mmCIF file of the C-alpha atoms, coordinates in Angstrom:
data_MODEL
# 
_entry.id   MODEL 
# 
loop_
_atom_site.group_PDB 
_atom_site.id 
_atom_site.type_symbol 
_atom_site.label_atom_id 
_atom_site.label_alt_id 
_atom_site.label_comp_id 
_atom_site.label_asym_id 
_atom_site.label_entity_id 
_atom_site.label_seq_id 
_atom_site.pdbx_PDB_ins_code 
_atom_site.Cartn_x 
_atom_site.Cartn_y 
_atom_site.Cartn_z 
_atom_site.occupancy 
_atom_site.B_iso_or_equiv 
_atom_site.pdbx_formal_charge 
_atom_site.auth_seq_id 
_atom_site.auth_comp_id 
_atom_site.auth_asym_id 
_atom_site.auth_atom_id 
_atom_site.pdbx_PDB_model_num 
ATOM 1   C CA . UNK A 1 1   ? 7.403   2.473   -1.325  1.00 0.00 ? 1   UNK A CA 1 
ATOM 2   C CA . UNK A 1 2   ? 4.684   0.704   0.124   1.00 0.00 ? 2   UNK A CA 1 
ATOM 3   C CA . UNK A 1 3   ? 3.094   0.517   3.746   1.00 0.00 ? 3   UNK A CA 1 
ATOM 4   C CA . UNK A 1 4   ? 1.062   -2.392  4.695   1.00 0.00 ? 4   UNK A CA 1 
ATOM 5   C CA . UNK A 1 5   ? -1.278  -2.854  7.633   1.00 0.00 ? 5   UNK A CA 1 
ATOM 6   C CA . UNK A 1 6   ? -4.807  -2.501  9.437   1.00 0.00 ? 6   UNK A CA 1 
ATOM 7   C CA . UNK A 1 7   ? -6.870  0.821   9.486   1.00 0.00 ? 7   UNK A CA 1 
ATOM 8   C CA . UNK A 1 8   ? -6.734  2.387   13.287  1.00 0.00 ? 8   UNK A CA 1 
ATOM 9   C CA . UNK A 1 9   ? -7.685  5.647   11.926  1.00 0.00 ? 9   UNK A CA 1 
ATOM 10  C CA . UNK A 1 10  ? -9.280  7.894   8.964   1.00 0.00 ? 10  UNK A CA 1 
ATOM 11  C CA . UNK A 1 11  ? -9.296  11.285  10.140  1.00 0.00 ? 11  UNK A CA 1 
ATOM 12  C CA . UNK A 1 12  ? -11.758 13.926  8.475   1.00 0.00 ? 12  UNK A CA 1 
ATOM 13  C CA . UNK A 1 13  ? -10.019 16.405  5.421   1.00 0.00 ? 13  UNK A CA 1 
ATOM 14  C CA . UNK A 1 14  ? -8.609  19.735  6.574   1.00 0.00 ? 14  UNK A CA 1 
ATOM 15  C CA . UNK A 1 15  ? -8.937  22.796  4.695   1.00 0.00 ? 15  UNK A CA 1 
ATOM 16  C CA . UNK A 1 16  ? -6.079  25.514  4.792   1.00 0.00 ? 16  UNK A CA 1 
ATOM 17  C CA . UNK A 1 17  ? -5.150  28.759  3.724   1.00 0.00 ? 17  UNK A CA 1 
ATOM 18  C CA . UNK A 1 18  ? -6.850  30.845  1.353   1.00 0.00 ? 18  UNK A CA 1 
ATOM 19  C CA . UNK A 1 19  ? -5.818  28.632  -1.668  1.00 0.00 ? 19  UNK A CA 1 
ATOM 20  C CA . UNK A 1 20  ? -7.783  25.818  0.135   1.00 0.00 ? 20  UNK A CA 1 
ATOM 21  C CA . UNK A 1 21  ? -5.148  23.317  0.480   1.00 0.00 ? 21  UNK A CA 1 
ATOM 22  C CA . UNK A 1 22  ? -6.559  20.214  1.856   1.00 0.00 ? 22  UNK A CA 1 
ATOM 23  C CA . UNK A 1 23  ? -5.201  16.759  3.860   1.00 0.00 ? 23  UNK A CA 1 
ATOM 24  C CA . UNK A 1 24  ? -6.669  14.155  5.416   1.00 0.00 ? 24  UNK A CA 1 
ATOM 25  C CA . UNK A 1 25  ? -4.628  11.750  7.732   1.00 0.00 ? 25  UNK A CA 1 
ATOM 26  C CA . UNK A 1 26  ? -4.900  7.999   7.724   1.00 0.00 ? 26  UNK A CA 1 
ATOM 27  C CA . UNK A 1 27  ? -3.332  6.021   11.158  1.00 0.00 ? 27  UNK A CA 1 
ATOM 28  C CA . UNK A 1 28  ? -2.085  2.101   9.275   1.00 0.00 ? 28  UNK A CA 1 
ATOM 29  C CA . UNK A 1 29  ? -1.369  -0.093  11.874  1.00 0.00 ? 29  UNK A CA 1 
ATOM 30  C CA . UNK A 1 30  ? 1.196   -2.704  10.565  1.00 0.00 ? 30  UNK A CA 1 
ATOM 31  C CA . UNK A 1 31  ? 1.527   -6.159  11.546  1.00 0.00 ? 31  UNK A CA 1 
ATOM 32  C CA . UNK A 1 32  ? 4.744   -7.565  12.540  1.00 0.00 ? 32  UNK A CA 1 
ATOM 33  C CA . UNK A 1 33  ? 6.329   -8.473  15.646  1.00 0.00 ? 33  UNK A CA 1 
ATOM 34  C CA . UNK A 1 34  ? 6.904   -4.827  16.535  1.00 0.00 ? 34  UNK A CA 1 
ATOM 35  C CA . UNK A 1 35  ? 3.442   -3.533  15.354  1.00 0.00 ? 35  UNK A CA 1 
ATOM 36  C CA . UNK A 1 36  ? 4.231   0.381   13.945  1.00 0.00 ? 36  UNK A CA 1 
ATOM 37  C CA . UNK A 1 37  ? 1.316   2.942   13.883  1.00 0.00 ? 37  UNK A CA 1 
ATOM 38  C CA . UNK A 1 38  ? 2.240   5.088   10.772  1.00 0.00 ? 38  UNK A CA 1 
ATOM 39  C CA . UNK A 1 39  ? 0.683   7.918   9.903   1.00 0.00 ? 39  UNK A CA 1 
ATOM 40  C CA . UNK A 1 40  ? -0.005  9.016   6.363   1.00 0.00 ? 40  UNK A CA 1 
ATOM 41  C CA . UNK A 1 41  ? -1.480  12.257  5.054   1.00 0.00 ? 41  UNK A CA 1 
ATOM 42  C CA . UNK A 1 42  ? -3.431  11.973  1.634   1.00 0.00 ? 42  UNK A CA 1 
ATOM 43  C CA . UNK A 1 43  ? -3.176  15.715  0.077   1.00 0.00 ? 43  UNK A CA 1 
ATOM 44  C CA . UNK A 1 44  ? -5.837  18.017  -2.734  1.00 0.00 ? 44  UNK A CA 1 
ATOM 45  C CA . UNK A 1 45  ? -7.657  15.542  -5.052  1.00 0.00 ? 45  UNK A CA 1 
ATOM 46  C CA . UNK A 1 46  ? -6.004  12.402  -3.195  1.00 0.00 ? 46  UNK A CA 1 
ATOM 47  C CA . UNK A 1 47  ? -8.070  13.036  0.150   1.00 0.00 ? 47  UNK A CA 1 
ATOM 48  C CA . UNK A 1 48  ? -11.224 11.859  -1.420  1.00 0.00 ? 48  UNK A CA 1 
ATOM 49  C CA . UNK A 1 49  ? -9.754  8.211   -2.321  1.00 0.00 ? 49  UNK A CA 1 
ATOM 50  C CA . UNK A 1 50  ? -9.960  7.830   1.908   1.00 0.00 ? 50  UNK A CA 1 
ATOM 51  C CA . UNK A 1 51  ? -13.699 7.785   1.150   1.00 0.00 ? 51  UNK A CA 1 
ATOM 52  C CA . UNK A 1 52  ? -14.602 4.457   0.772   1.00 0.00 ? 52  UNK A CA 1 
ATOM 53  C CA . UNK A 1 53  ? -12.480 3.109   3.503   1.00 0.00 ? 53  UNK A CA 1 
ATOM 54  C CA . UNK A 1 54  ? -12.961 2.569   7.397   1.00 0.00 ? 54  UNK A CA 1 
ATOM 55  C CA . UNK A 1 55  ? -11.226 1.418   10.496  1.00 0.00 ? 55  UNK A CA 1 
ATOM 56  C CA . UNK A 1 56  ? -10.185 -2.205  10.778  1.00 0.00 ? 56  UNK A CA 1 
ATOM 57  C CA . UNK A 1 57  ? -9.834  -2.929  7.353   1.00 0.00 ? 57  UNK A CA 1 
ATOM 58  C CA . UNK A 1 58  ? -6.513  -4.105  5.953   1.00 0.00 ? 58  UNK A CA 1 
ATOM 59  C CA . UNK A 1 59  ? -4.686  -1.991  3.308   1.00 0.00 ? 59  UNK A CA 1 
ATOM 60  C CA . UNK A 1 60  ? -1.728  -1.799  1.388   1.00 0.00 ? 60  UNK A CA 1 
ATOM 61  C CA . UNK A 1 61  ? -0.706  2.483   0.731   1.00 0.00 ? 61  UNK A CA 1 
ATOM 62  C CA . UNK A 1 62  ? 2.134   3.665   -1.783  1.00 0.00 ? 62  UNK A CA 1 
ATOM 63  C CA . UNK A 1 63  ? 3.796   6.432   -0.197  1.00 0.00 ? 63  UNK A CA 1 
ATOM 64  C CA . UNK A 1 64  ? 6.238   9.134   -1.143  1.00 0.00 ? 64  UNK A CA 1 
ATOM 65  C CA . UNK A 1 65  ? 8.639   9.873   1.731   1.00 0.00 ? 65  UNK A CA 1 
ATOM 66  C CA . UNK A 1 66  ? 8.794   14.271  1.918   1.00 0.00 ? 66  UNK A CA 1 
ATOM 67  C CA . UNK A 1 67  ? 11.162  16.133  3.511   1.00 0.00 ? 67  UNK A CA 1 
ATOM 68  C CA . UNK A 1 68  ? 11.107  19.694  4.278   1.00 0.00 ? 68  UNK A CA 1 
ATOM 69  C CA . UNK A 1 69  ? 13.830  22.440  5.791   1.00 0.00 ? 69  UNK A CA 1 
ATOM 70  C CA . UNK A 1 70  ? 12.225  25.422  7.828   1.00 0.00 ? 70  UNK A CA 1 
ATOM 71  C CA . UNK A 1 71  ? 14.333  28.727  9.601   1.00 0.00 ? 71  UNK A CA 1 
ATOM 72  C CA . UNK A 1 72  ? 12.324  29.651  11.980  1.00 0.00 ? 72  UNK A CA 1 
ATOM 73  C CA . UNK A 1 73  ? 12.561  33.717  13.584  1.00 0.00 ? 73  UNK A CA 1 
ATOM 74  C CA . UNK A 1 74  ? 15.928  32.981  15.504  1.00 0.00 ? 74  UNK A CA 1 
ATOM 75  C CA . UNK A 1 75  ? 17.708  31.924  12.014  1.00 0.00 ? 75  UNK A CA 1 
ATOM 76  C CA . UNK A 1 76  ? 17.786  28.021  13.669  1.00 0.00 ? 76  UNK A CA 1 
ATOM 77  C CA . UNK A 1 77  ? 17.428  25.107  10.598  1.00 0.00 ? 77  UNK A CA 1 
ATOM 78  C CA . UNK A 1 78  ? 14.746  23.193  11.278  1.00 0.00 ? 78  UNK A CA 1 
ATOM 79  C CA . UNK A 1 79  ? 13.946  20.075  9.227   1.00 0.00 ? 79  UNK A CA 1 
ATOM 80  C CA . UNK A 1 80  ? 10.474  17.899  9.176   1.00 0.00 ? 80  UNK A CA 1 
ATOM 81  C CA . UNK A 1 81  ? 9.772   14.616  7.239   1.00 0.00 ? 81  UNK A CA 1 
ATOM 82  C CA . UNK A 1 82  ? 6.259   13.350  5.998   1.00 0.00 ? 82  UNK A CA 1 
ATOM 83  C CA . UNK A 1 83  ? 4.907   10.166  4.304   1.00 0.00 ? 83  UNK A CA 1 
ATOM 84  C CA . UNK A 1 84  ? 2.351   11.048  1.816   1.00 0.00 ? 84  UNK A CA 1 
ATOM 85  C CA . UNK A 1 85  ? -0.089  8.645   0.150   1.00 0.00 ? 85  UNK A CA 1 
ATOM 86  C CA . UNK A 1 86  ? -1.078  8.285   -3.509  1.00 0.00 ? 86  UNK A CA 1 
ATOM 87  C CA . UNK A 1 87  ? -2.561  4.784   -3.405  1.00 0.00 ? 87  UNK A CA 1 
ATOM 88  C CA . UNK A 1 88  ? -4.344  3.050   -1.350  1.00 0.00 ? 88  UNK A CA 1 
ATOM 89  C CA . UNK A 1 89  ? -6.208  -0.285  -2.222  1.00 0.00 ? 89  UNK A CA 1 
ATOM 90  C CA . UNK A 1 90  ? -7.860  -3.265  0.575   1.00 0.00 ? 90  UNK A CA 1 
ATOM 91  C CA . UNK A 1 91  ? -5.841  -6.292  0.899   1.00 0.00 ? 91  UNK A CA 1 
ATOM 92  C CA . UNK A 1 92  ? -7.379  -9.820  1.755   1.00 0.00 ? 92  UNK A CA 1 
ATOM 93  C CA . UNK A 1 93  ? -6.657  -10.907 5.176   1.00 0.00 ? 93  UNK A CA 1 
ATOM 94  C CA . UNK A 1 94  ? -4.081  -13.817 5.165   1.00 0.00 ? 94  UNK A CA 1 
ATOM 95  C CA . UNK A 1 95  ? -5.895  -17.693 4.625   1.00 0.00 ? 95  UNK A CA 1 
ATOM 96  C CA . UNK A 1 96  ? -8.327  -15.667 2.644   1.00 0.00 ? 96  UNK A CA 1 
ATOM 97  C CA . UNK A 1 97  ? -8.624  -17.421 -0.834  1.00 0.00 ? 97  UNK A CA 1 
ATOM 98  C CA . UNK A 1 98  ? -9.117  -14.355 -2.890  1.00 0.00 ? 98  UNK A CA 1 
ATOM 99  C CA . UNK A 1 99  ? -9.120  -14.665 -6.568  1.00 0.00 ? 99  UNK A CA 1 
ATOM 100 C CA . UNK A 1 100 ? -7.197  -17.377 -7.029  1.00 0.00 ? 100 UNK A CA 1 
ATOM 101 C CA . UNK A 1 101 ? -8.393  -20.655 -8.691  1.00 0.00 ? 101 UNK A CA 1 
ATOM 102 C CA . UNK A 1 102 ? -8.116  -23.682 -7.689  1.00 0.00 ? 102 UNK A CA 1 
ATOM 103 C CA . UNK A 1 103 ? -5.627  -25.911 -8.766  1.00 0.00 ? 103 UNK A CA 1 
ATOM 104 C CA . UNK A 1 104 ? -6.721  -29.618 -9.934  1.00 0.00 ? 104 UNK A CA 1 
ATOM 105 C CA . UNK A 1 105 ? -5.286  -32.536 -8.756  1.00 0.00 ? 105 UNK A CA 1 
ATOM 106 C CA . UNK A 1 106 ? -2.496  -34.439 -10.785 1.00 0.00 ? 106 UNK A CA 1 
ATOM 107 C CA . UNK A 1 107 ? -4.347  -37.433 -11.272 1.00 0.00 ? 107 UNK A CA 1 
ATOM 108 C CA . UNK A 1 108 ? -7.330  -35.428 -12.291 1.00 0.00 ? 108 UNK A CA 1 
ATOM 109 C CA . UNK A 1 109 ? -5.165  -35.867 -16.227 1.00 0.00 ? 109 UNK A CA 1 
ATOM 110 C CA . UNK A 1 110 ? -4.985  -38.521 -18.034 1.00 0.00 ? 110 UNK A CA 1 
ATOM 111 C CA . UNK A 1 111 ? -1.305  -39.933 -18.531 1.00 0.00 ? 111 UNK A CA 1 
ATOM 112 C CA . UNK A 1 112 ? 0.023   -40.452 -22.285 1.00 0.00 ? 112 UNK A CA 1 
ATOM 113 C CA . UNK A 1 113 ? 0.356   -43.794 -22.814 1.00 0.00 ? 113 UNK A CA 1 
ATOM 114 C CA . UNK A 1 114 ? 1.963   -44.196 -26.604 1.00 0.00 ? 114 UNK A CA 1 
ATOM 115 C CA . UNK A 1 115 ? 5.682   -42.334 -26.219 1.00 0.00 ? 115 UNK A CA 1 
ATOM 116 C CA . UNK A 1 116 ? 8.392   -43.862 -27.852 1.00 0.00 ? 116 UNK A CA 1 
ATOM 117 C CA . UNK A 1 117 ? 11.670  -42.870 -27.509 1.00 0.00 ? 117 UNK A CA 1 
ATOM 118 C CA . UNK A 1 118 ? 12.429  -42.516 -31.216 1.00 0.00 ? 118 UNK A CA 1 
ATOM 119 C CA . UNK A 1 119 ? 9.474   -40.105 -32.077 1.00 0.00 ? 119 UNK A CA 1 
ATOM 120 C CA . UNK A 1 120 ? 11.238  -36.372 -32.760 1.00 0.00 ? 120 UNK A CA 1 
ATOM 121 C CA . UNK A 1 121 ? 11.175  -33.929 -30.225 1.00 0.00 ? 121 UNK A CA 1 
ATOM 122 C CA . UNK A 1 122 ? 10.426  -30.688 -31.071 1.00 0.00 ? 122 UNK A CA 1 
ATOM 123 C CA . UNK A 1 123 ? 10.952  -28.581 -28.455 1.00 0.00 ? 123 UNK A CA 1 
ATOM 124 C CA . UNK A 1 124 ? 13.955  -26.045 -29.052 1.00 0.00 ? 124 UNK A CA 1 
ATOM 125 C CA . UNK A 1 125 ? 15.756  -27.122 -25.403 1.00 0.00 ? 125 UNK A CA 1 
# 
């Protein structure tokens, strides 16, 4: 699954436990008519690919959906969901013209002026 949208937030890693688990939260911003602000948490080695990245920038993140079940002291089921990120990689802006190249114009070829309809085709369709 994928999450698409502008940078509002990189938050700084956390460190916790003794076994030094660390996560670092990212706030994507996406942009549609109802404009979401997701949150994603980047966990261990994945926190440092946040590095390079800063607010305002647009961003396309592959996510894992998580899900969780917790009984707390009273013996009540308690259930918690998380979207984790394990890509993340900049996206053009729309209009931008990126790496594609340009396209020439038809009458930029040459038309092939000696067909006949007796020579063989050889195409197989």
């Amino acid at each position: 699954m994928e999450v698409q949208g502008r940078i509002k937030m990189v938050g700084e890693t956390q460190t916790f436990g003794s076994n030094g688990f660390r996560k670092r939260e990212i706030v994507v911003t996406t942009e549609e008519q109802y404009p979401q602000h997701i949150m994603v948490e980047f966990v261990q080695d994945k926190t440092d690919l946040l590095n390079s990245y800063k607010e305002g920038q647009q961003v396309k993140i592959s996510i894992n959906l998580r899900g969780r079940e917790w009984v707390n002291p009273q013996g009540e089921t308690k259930y918690f969901n998380s979207i984790q990120g394990w890509r993340i990689e900049a996206v053009q802006a729309e209009g931008a013209s990126g790496n594609v190249p340009p396209v020439p114009p038809a009458d930029a070829f040459e038309p092939a002026g000696n067909l006949k309809e007796e020579d063989h085709d050889d195409l197989p369709f």
